[in-house]
XYZ file of N, CA and C in Angstrom:
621
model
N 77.017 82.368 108.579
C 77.938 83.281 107.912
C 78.060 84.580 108.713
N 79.409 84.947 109.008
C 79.437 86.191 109.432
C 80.083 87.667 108.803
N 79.482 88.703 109.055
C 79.182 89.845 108.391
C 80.464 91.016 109.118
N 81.599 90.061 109.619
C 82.628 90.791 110.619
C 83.747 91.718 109.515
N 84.250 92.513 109.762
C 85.367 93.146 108.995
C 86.742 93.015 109.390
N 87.097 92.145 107.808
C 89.253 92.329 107.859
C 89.577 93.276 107.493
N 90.345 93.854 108.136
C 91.131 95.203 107.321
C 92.468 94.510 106.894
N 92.755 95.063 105.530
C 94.087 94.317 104.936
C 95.032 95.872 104.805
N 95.949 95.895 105.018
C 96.926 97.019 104.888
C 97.336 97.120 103.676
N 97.051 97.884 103.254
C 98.251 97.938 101.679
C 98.598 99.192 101.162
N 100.174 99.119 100.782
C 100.775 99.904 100.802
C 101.890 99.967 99.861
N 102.448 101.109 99.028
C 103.660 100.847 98.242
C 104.547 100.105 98.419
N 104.739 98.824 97.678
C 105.702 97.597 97.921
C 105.089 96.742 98.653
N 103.352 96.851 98.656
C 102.621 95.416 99.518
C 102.862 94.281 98.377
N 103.602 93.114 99.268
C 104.201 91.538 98.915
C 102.583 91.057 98.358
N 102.461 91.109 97.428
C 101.491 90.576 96.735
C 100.729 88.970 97.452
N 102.017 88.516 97.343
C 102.075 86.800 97.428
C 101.326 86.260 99.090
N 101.558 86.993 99.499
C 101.290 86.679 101.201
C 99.956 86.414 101.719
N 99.143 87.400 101.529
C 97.924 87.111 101.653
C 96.508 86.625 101.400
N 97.406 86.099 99.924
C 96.253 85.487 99.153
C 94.997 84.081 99.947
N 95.812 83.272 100.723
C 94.979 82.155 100.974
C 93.928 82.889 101.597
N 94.665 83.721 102.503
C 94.196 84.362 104.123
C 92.554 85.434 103.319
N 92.748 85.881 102.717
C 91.298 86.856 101.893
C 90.430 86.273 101.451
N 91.262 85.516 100.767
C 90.192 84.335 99.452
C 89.203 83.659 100.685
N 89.933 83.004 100.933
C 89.178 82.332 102.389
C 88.121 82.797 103.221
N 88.610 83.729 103.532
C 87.481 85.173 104.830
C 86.577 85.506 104.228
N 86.576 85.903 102.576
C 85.779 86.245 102.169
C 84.395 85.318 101.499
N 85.056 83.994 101.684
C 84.162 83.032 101.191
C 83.432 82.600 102.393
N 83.712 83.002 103.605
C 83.192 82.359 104.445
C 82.403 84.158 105.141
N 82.559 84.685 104.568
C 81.491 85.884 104.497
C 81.878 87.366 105.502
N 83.337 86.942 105.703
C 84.084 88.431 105.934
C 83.867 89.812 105.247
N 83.777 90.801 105.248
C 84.343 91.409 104.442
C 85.949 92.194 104.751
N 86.545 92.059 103.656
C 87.746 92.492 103.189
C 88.017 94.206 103.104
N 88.243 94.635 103.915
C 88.372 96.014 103.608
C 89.856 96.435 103.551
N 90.492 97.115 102.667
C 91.774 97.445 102.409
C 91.911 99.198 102.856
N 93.366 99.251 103.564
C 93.376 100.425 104.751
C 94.755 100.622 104.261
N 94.859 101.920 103.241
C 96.000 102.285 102.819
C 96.199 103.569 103.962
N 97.622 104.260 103.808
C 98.815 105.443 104.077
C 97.016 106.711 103.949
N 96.813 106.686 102.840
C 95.607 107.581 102.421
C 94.679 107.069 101.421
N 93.932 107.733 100.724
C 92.986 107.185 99.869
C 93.838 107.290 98.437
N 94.734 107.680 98.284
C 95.343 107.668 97.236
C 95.786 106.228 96.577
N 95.773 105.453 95.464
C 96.203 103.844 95.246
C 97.109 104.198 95.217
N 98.063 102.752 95.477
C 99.050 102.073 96.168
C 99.588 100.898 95.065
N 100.722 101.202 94.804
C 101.043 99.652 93.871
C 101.914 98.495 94.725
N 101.730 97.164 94.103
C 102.494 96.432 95.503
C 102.979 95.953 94.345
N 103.973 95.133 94.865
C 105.506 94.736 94.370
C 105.270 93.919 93.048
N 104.148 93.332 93.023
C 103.536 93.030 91.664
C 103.241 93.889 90.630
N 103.611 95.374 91.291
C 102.525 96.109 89.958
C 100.857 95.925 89.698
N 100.733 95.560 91.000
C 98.969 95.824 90.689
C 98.494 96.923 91.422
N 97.949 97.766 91.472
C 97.570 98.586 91.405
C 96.285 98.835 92.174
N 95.928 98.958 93.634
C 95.011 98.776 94.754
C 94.677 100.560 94.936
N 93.011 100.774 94.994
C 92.863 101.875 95.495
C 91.672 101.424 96.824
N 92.821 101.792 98.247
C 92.162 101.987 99.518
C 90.881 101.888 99.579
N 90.090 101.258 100.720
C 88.805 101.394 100.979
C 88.841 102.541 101.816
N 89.954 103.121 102.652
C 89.598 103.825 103.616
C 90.944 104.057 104.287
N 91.760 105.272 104.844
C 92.665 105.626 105.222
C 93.009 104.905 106.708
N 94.345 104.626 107.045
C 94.422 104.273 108.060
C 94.482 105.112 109.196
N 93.987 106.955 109.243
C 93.321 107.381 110.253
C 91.853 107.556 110.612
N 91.234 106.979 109.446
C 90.652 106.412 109.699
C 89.288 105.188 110.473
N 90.268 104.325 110.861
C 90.076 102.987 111.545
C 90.003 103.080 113.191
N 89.204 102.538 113.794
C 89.225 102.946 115.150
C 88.591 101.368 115.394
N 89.034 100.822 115.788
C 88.529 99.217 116.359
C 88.077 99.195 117.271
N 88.090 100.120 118.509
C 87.911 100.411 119.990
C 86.207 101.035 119.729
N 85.573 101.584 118.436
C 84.760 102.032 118.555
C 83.836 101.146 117.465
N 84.119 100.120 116.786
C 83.399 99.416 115.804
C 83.063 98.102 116.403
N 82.550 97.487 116.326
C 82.141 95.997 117.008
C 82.322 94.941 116.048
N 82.047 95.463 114.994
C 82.666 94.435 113.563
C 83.642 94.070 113.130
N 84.580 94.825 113.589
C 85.807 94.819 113.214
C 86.548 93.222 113.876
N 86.811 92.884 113.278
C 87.470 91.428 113.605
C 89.410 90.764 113.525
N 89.703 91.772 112.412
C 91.301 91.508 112.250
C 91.712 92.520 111.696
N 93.360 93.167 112.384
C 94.017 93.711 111.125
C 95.063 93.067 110.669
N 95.527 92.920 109.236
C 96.338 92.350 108.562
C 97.454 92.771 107.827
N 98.809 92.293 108.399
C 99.790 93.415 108.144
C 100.670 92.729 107.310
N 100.923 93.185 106.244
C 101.644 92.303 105.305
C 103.196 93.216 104.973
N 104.229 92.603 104.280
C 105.635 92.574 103.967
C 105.382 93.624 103.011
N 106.770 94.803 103.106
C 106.415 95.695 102.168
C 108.244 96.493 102.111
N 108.772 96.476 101.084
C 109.937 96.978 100.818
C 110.253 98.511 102.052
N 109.069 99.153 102.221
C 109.015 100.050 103.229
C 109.112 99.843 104.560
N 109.250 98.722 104.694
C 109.343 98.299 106.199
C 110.355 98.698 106.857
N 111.617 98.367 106.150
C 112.753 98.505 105.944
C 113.548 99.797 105.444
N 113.199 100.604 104.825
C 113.558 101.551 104.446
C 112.848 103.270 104.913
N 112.761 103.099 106.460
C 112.213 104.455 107.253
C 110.682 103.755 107.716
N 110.110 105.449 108.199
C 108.993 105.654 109.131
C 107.904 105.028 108.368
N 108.028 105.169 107.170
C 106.884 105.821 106.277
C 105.315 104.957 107.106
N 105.829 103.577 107.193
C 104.210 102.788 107.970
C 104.360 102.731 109.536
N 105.248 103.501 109.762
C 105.133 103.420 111.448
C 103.845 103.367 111.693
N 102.690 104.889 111.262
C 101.410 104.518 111.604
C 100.871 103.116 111.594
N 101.465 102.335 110.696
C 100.682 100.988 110.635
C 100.980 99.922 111.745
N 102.095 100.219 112.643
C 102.640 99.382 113.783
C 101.855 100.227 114.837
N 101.706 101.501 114.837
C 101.040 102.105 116.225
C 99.665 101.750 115.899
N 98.737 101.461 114.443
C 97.319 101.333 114.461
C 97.395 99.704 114.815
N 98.403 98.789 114.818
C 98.366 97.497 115.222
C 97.978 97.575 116.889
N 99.293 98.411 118.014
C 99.120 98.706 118.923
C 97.852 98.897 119.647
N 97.061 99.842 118.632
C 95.400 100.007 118.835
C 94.463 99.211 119.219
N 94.512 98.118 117.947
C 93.992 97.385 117.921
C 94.331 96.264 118.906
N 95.370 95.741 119.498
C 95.578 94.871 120.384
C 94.998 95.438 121.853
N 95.272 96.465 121.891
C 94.561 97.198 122.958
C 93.412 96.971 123.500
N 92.544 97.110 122.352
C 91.230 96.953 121.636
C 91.078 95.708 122.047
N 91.687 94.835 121.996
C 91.379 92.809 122.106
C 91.172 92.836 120.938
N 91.501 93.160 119.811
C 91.229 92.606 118.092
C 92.155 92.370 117.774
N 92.184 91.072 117.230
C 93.736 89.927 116.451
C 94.195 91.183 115.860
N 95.580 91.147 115.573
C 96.597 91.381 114.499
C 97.215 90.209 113.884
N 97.166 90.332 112.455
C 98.232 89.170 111.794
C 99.530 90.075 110.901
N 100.566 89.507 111.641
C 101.596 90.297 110.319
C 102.518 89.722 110.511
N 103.147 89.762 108.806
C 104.032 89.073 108.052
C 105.221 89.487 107.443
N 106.329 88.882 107.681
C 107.604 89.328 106.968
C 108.021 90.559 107.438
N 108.076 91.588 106.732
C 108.432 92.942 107.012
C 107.526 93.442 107.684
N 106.540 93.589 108.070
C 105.489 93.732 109.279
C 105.709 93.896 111.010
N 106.372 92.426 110.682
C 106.795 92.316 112.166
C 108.081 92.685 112.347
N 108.606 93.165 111.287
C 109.754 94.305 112.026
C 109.395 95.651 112.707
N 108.240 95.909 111.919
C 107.403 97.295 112.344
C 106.982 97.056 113.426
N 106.558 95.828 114.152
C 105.868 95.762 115.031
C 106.938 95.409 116.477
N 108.148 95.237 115.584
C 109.072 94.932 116.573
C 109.804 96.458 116.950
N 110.003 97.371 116.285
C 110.228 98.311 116.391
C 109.310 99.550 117.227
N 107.634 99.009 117.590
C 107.085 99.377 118.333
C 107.080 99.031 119.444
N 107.597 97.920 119.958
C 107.963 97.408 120.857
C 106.921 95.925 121.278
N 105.845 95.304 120.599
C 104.790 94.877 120.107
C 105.256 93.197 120.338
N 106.363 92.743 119.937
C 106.711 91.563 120.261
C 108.169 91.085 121.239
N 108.263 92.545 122.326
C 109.260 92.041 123.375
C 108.723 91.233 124.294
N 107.431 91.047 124.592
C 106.742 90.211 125.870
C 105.892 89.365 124.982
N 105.749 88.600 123.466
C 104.835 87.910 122.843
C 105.720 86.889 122.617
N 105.225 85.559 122.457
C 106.195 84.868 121.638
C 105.763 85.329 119.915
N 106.929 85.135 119.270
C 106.754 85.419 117.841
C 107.424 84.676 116.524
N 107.417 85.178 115.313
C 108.696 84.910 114.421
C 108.907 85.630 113.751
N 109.399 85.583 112.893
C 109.516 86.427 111.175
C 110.370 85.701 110.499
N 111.303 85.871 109.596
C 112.394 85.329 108.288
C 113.147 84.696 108.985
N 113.488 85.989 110.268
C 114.755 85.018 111.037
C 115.676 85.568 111.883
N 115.744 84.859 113.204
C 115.631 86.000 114.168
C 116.982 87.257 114.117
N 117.590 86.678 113.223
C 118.687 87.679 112.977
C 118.444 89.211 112.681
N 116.883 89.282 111.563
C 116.212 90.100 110.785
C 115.448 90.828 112.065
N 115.415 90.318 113.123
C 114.120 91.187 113.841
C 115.567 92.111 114.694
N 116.305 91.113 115.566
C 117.380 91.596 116.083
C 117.890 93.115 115.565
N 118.100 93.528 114.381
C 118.223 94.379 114.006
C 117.967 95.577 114.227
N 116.526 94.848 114.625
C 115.558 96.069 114.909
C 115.952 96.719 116.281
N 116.956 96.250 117.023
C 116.816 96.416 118.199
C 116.071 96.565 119.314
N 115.041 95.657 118.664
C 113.840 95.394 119.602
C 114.476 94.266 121.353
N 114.017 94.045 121.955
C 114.118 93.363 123.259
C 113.137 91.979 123.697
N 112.853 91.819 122.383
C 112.287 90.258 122.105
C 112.949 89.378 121.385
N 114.282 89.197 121.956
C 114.958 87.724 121.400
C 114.729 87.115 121.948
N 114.426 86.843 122.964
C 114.264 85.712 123.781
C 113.013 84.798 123.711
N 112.273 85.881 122.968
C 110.896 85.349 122.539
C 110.389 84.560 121.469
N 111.164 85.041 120.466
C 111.345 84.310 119.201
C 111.794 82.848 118.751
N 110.983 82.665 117.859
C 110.321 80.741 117.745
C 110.500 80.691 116.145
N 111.769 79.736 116.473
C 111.960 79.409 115.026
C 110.957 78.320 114.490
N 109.627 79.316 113.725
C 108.501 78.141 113.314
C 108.181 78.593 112.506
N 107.260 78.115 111.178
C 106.254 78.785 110.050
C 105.433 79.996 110.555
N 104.920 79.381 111.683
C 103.883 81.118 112.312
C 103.149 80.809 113.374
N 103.014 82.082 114.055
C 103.170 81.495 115.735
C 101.897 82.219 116.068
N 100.752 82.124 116.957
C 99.822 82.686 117.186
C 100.248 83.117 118.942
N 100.416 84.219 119.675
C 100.450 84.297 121.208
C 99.128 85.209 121.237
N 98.230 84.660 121.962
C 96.964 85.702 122.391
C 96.085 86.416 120.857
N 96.070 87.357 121.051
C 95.522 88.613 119.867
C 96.633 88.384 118.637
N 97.998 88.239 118.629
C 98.740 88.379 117.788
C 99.309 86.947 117.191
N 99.302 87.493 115.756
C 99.713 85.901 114.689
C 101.216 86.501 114.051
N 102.035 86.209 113.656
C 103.457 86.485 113.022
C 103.971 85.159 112.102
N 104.281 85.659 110.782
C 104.620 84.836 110.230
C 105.690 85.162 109.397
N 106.713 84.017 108.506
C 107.997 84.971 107.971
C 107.297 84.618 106.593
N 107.734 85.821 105.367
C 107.227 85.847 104.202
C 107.237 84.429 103.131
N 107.759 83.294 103.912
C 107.599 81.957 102.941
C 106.374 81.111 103.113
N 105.922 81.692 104.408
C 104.577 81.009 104.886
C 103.400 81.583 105.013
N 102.541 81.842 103.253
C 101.505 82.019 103.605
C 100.319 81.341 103.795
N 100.904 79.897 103.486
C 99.553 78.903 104.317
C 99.400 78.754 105.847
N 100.569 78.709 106.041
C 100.418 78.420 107.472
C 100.151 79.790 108.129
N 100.253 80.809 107.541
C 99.385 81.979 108.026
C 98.531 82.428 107.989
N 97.828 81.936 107.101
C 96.260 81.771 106.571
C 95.858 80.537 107.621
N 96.453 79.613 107.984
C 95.905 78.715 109.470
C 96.362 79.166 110.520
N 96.684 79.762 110.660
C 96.102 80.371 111.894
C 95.733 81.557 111.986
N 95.540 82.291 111.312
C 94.190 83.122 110.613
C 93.235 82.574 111.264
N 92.532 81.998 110.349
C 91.922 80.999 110.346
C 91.045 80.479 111.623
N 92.463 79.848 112.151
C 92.111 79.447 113.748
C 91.673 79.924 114.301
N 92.470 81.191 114.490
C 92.353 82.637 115.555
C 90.409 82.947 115.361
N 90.072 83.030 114.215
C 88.748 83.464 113.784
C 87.688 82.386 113.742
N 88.130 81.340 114.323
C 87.310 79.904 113.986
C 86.362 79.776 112.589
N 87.116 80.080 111.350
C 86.413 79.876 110.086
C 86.943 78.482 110.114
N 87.736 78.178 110.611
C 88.362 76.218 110.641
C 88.818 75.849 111.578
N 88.356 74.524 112.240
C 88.763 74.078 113.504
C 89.139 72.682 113.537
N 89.810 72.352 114.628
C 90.545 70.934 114.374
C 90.550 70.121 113.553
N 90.382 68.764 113.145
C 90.564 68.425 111.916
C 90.662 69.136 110.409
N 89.456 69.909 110.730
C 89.195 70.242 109.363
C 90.106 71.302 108.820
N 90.507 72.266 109.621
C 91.403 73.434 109.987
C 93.165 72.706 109.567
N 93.258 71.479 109.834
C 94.525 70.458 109.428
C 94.405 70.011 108.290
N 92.725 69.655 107.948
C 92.902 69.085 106.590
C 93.219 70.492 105.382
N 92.480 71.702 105.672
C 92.910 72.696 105.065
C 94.058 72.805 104.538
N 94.880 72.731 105.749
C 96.351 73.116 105.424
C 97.540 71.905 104.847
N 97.045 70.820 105.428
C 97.495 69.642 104.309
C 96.980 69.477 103.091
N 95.882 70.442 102.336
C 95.828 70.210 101.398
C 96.235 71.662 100.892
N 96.572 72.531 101.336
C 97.497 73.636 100.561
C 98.556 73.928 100.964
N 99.223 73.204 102.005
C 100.701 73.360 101.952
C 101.348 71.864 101.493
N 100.478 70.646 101.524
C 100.953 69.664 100.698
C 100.479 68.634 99.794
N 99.695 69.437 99.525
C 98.494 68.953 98.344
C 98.494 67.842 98.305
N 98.228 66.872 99.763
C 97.166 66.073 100.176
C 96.417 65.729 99.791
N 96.283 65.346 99.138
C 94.278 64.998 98.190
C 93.552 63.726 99.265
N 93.901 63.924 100.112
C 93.038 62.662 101.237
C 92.121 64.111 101.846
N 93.145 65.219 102.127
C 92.433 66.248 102.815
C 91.240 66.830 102.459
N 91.034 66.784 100.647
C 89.745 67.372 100.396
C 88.800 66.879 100.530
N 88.506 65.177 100.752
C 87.655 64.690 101.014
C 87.234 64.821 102.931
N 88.234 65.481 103.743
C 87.639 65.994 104.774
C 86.860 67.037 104.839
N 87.404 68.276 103.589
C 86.817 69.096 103.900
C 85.366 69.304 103.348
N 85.230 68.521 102.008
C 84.581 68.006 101.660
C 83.230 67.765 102.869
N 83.702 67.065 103.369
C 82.804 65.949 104.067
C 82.238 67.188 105.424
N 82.856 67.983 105.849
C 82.612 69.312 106.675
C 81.732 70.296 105.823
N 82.135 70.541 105.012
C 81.541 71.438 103.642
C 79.747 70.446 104.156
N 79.799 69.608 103.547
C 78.135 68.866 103.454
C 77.267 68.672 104.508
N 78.186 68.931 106.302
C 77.890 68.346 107.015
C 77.783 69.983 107.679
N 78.195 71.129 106.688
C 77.658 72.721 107.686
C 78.998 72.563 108.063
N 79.503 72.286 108.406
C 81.238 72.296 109.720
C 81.706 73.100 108.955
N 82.028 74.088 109.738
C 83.276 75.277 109.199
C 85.025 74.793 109.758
């Protein structure tokens, strides 16, 4: 079990729905979950639930922590509507710098496209029409797929949060070949052959 730290972003209008596999998961396999709001002030996400920060996102310095293992950038009505999380595309920047994964989703990777973050990556999001916008200089890069892992960076569009939770996942080796497939055939198509793989990994120690 490892004792590494996710930082999860959250922020007014954080997409509730997105990150659920991707936490539940990390944390069972002995992550900890740390949530990195705007400030320490709570934050409601598009659900109306109501999150108060572990810790500000000035915070966070990945270049100087050794634990630190992922940051996680999720879809947020603000993405779209001004600066307000720019910090959260330049603390991505950081961190890639750093050699520490980034994962981000939906409205995320517009932020990150707007930093300039996925003109030389391959990537995705909703659709490449949505990033275009941004007037970013990574069309050419863009992969019409569920979610794309290049190097340090994972991108996914807001309908896929299993398949962003696998390669999560991947990226962090909490699941690896087979078993890492049977995962995701049994939560993106509820497979019931798959639980008896994981099952069978579960008894046998295999992460």
């Amino acid at each position: 079990m490892t004792s590494k730290t996710v930082y999860l972003a959250v922020y007014p209008t954080f997409a509730d729905w997105e990150t659920g596999h991707t936490t539940a998961h990390l944390a069972q396999h002995g992550y900890a979950i740390r949530t990195v709001g705007p400030s320490l002030d709570p934050v409601s996400t598009m659900g109306g639930v109501r999150i108060q920060p572990d810790v500000s996102i000035n915070d966070v310095h990945p270049g100087s922590d050794a634990d630190v293992s992922m940051l996680i950038l999720t879809g947020a009505e603000l993405w779209d509507m001004g600066d307000e999380l720019a910090p959260f595309a330049r603390k991505a920047r950081e961190f890639l710098a750093a050699g520490v994964p980034v994962a981000a989703m939906c409205g995320a990777t517009a932020g990150l496209a707007r930093e300039g973050l996925l003109d030389d990556r391959a990537h995705t999001s909703a659709a490449a029409g949505y990033l275009a916008a941004t007037g970013y200089e990574g069309g050419r890069r863009y992969v019409d797929t569920d979610a794309v892992t290049d190097g340090d960076l994972i991108t996914a569009g807001p309908t896929e949060p299993v398949a962003f939770a696998r390669e999560v996942f991947g990226k962090l080796g909490v699941y690896e070949g087979e078993v890492l497939d049977a995962w995701y055939r049994l939560f993106h198509d509820s497979d019931l052959s798959a639980y008896e793989v994981l099952m069978a990994a579960e008894g046998a120690g295999v992460e």
